CSV table of C-alpha atoms and ligand atoms in Angstrom, one decimal:
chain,number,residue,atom,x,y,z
L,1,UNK,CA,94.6,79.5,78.5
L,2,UNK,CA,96.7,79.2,81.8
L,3,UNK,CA,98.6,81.9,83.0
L,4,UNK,CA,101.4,80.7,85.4
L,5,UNK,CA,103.4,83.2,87.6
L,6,UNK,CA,106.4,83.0,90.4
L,7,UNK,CA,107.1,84.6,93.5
L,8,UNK,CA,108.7,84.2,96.6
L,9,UNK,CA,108.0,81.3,98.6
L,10,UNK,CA,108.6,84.0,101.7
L,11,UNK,CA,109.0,87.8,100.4
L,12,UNK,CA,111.9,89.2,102.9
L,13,UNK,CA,109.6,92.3,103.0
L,14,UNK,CA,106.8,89.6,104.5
L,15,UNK,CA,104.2,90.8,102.2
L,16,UNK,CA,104.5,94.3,101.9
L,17,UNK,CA,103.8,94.4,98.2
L,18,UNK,CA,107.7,95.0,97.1
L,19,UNK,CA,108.7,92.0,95.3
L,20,UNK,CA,108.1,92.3,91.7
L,21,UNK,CA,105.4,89.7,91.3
L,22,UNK,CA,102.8,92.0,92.7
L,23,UNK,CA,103.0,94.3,89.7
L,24,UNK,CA,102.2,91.3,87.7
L,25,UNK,CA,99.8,90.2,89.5
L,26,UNK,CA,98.1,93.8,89.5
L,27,UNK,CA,98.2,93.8,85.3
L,28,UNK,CA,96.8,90.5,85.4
L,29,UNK,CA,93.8,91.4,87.9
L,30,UNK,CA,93.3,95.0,86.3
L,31,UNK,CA,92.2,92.8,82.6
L,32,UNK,CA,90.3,89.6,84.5
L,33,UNK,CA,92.7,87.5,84.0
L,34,UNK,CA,92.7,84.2,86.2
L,35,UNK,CA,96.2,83.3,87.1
L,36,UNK,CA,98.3,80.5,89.0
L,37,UNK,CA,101.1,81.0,91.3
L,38,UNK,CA,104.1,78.6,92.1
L,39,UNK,CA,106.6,79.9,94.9
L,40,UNK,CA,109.8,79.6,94.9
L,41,UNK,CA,112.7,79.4,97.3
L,42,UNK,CA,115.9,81.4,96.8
L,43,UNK,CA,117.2,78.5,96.5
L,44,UNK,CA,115.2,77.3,93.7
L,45,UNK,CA,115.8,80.4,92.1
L,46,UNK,CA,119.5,80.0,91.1
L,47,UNK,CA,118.4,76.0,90.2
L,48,UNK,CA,118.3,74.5,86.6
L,49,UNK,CA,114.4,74.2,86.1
L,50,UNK,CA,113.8,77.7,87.3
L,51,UNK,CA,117.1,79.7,85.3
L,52,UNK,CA,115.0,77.7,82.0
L,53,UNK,CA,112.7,80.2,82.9
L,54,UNK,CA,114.4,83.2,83.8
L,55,UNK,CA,118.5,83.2,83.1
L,56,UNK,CA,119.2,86.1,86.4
L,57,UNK,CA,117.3,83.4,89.0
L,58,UNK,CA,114.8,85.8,89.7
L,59,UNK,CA,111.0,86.0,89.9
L,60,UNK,CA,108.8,86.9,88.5
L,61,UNK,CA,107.8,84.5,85.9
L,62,UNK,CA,105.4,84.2,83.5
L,63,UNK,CA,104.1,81.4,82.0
L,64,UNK,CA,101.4,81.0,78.8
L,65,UNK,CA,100.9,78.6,76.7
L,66,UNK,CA,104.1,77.3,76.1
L,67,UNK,CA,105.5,80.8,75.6
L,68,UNK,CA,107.7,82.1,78.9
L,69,UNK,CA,108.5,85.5,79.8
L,70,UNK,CA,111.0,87.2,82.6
L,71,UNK,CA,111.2,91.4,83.1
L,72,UNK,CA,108.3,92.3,84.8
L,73,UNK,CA,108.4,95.2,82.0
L,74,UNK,CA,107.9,93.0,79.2
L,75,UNK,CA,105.3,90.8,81.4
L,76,UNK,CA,102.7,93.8,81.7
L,77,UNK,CA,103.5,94.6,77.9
L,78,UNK,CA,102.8,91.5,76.9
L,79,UNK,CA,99.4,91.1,79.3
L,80,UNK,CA,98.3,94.9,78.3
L,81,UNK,CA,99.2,94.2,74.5
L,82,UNK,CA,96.9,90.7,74.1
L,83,UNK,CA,94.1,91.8,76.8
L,84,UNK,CA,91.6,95.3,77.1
L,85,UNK,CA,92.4,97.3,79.6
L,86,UNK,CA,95.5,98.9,80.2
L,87,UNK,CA,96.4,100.4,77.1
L,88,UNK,CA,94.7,102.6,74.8
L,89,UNK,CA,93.1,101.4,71.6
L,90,UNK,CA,94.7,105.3,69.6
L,91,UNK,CA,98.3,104.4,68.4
L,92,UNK,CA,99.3,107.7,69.8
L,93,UNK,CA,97.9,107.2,73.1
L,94,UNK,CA,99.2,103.8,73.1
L,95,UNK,CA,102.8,104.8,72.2
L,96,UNK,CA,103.0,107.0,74.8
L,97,UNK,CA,101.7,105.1,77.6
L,98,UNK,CA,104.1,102.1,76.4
L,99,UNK,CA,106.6,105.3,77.2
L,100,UNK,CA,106.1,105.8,80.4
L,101,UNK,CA,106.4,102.1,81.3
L,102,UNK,CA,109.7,102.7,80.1
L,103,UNK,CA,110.1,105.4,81.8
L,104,UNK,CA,109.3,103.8,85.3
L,105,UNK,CA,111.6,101.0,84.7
L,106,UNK,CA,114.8,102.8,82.9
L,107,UNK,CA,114.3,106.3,84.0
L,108,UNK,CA,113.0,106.6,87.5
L,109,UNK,CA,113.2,102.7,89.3
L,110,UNK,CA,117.0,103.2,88.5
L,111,UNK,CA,117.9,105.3,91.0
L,112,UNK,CA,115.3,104.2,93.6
L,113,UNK,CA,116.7,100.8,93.8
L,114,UNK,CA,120.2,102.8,93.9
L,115,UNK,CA,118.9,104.3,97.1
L,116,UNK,CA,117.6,100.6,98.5
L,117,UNK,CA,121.2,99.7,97.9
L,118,UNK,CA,122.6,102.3,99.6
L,119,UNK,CA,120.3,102.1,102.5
L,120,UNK,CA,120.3,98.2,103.4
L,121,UNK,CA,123.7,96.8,101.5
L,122,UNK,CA,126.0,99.8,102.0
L,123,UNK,CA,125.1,101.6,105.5
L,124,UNK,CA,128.1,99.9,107.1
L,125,UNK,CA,130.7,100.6,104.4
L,126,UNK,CA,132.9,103.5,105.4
L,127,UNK,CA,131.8,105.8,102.5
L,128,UNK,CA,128.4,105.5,102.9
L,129,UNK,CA,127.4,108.7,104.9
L,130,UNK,CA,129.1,110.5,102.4
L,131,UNK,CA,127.4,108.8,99.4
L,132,UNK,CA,124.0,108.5,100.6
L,133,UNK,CA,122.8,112.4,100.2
L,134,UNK,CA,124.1,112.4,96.5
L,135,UNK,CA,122.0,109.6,95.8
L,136,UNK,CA,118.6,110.9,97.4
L,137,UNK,CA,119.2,113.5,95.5
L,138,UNK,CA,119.0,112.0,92.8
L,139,UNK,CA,116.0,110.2,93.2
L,140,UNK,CA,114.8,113.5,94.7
L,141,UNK,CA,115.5,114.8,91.1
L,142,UNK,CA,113.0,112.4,89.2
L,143,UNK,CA,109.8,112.9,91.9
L,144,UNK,CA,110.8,116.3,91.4
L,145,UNK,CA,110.8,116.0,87.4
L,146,UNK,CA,107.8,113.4,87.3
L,147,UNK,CA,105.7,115.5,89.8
L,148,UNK,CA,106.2,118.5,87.6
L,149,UNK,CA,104.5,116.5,84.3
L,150,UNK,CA,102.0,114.7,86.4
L,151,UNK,CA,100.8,118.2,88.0
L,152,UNK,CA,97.1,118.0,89.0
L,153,UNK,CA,96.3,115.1,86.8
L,154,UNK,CA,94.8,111.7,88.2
L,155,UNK,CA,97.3,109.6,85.7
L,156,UNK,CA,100.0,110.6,83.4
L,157,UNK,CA,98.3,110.6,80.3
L,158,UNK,CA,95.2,110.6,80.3
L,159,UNK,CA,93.2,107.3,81.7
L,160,UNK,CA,95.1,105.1,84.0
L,161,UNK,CA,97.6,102.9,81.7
L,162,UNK,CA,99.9,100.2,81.9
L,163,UNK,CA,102.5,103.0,82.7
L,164,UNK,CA,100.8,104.3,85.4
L,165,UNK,CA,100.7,100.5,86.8
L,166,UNK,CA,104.4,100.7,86.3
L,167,UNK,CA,105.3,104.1,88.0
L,168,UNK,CA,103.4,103.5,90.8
L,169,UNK,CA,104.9,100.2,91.6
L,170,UNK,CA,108.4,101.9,91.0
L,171,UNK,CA,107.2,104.1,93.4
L,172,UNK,CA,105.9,102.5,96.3
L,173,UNK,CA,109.6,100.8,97.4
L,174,UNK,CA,109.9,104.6,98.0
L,175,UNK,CA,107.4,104.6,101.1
L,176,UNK,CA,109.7,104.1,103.9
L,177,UNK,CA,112.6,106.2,102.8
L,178,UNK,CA,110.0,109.3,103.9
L,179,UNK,CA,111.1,110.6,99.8
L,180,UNK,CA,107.8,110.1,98.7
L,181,UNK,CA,106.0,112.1,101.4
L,182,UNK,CA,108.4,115.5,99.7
L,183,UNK,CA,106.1,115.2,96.9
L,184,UNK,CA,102.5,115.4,97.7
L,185,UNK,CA,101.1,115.2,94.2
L,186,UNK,CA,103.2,111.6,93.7
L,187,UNK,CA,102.0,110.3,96.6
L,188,UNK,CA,98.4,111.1,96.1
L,189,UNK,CA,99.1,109.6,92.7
L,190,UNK,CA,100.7,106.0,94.5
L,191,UNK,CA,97.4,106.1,97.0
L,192,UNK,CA,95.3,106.5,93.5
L,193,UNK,CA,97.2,103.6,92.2
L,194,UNK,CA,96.8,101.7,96.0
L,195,UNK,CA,93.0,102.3,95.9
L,196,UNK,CA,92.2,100.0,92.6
L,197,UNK,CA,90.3,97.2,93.4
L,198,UNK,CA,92.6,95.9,91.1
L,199,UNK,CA,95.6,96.5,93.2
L,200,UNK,CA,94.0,96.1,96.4
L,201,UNK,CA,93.5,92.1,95.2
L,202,UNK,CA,97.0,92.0,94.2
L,203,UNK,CA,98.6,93.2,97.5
L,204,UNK,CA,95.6,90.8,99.5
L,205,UNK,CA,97.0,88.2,97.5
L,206,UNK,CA,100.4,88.1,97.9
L,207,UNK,CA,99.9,89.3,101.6
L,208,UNK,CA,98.4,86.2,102.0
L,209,UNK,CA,101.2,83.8,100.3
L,210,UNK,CA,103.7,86.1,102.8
L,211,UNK,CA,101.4,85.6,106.1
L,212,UNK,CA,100.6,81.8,105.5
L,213,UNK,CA,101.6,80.1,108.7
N,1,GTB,N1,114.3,93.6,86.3
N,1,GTB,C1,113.6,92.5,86.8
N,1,GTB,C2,112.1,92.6,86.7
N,1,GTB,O1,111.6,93.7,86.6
N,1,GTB,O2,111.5,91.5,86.5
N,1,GTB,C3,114.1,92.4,88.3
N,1,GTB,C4,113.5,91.2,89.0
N,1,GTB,C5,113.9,91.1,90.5
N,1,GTB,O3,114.6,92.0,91.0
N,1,GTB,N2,113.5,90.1,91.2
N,1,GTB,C6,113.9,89.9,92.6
N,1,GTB,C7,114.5,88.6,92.8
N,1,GTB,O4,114.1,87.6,92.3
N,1,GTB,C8,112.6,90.0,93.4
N,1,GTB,S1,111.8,91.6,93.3
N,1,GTB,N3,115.6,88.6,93.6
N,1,GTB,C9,116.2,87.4,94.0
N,1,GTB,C10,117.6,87.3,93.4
N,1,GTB,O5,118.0,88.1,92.6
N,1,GTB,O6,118.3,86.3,93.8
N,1,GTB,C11,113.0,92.6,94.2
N,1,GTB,C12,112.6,92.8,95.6
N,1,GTB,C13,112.8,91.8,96.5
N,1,GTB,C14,112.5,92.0,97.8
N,1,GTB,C15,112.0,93.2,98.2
N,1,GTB,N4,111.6,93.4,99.6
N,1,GTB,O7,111.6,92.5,100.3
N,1,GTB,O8,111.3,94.6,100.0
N,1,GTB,C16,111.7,94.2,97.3
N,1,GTB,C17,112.1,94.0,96.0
């Protein structure tokens, strides 16, 4: 079986980790699975062959046999549902950690990406020194919520999931806004995450695609 992802020809981040193909690629590395990569320009990205593939123009891909998935959600379901490792074998256990993928991508990334708008897109409009508190805040609100359940645990429930793999991707676009560094237990939890061999390959990986002369 060939696995086939996208990502960014050039990440603007320049291979930071932030652009959603490197949660993919961690899922993929955390179960063994050998996977290909074809880069894309923006360009491509709003073209024909690549909007077959994913109907918003975005990346990540995935590619398997014939069957193609877009979401990056439904990507590390689908690679976590058909391989060990990344969700638990009790249908309790399971449930929940399929929750807290959920959670990271409808509950907490919300309002982080919120605060990425407001930081890069909206600085110059005339509102946005008024606006820009009320939405720390409320990303301020969800660490403050998700450090409370977490509490002195290594993982969210249990052994490290798919929804841990998820939170702590949601959670690391939070590094340079200084949020993160409010809430000691979440970012001990992110440098957890960081520290996987797993991840580790992942980030080398697309470090090197975004470093390529
Ligand atoms: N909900 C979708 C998913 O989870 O798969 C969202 C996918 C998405 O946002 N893809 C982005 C994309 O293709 C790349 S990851 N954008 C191009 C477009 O929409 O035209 C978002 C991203 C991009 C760059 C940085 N960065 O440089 O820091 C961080 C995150």
């Amino acid at each position: 079986m060939t696995v086939t992802i996208t990502a960014f020809d050039r990440s603007p981040d320049g291979g930071k980790g932030l652009a959603r193909d490197t949660r993919v690629r961690w899922a993929l590395e955390e179960v063994g699975q050998p996977y290909e990569v074809r880069l894309v320009s923006f360009a491509a990205l709003k073209e024909p062959a690549h909007l077959a593939l994913n109907p918003f123009g975005q990346i990540p891909t995935y590619e398997e046999d014939g069957l193609v998935l877009f979401e990056t959600g439904a990507i590390v379901l689908h690679v976590a549902e058909t391989r060990d490792g990344l969700l638990p074998m009790d249908p309790a256990a399971r449930a929940r950690a399929i929750a807290w993928m959920f959670a990271a991508v409808n509950t907490v990334e919300p309002p982080i990406l919120d605060l990425s708008i407001a930081r890069l897109q909206e600085r110059d409009r005339p509102w946005a020194a008024g606006r820009l508190p009320l939405v720390e805040e409320r990303v301020r609100t969800r660490l403050r919520q998700l450090s409370a359940r977490l509490g002195d645990a290594d993982w969210l429930d249990g052994d490290f999931t798919a929804g841990d793999l998820m939170m702590v991707s949601v959670l690391l676009r939070l590094r340079s806004s200084g949020l993160l560094d409010e809430f000691p237990r979440l970012s001990a939890y992110v440098a957890r995450g960081e520290a996987r061999p797993a991840y580790r390959r992942a980030f080398a990986d697309q470090l090197a695609v975004n470093t390529r002369p």
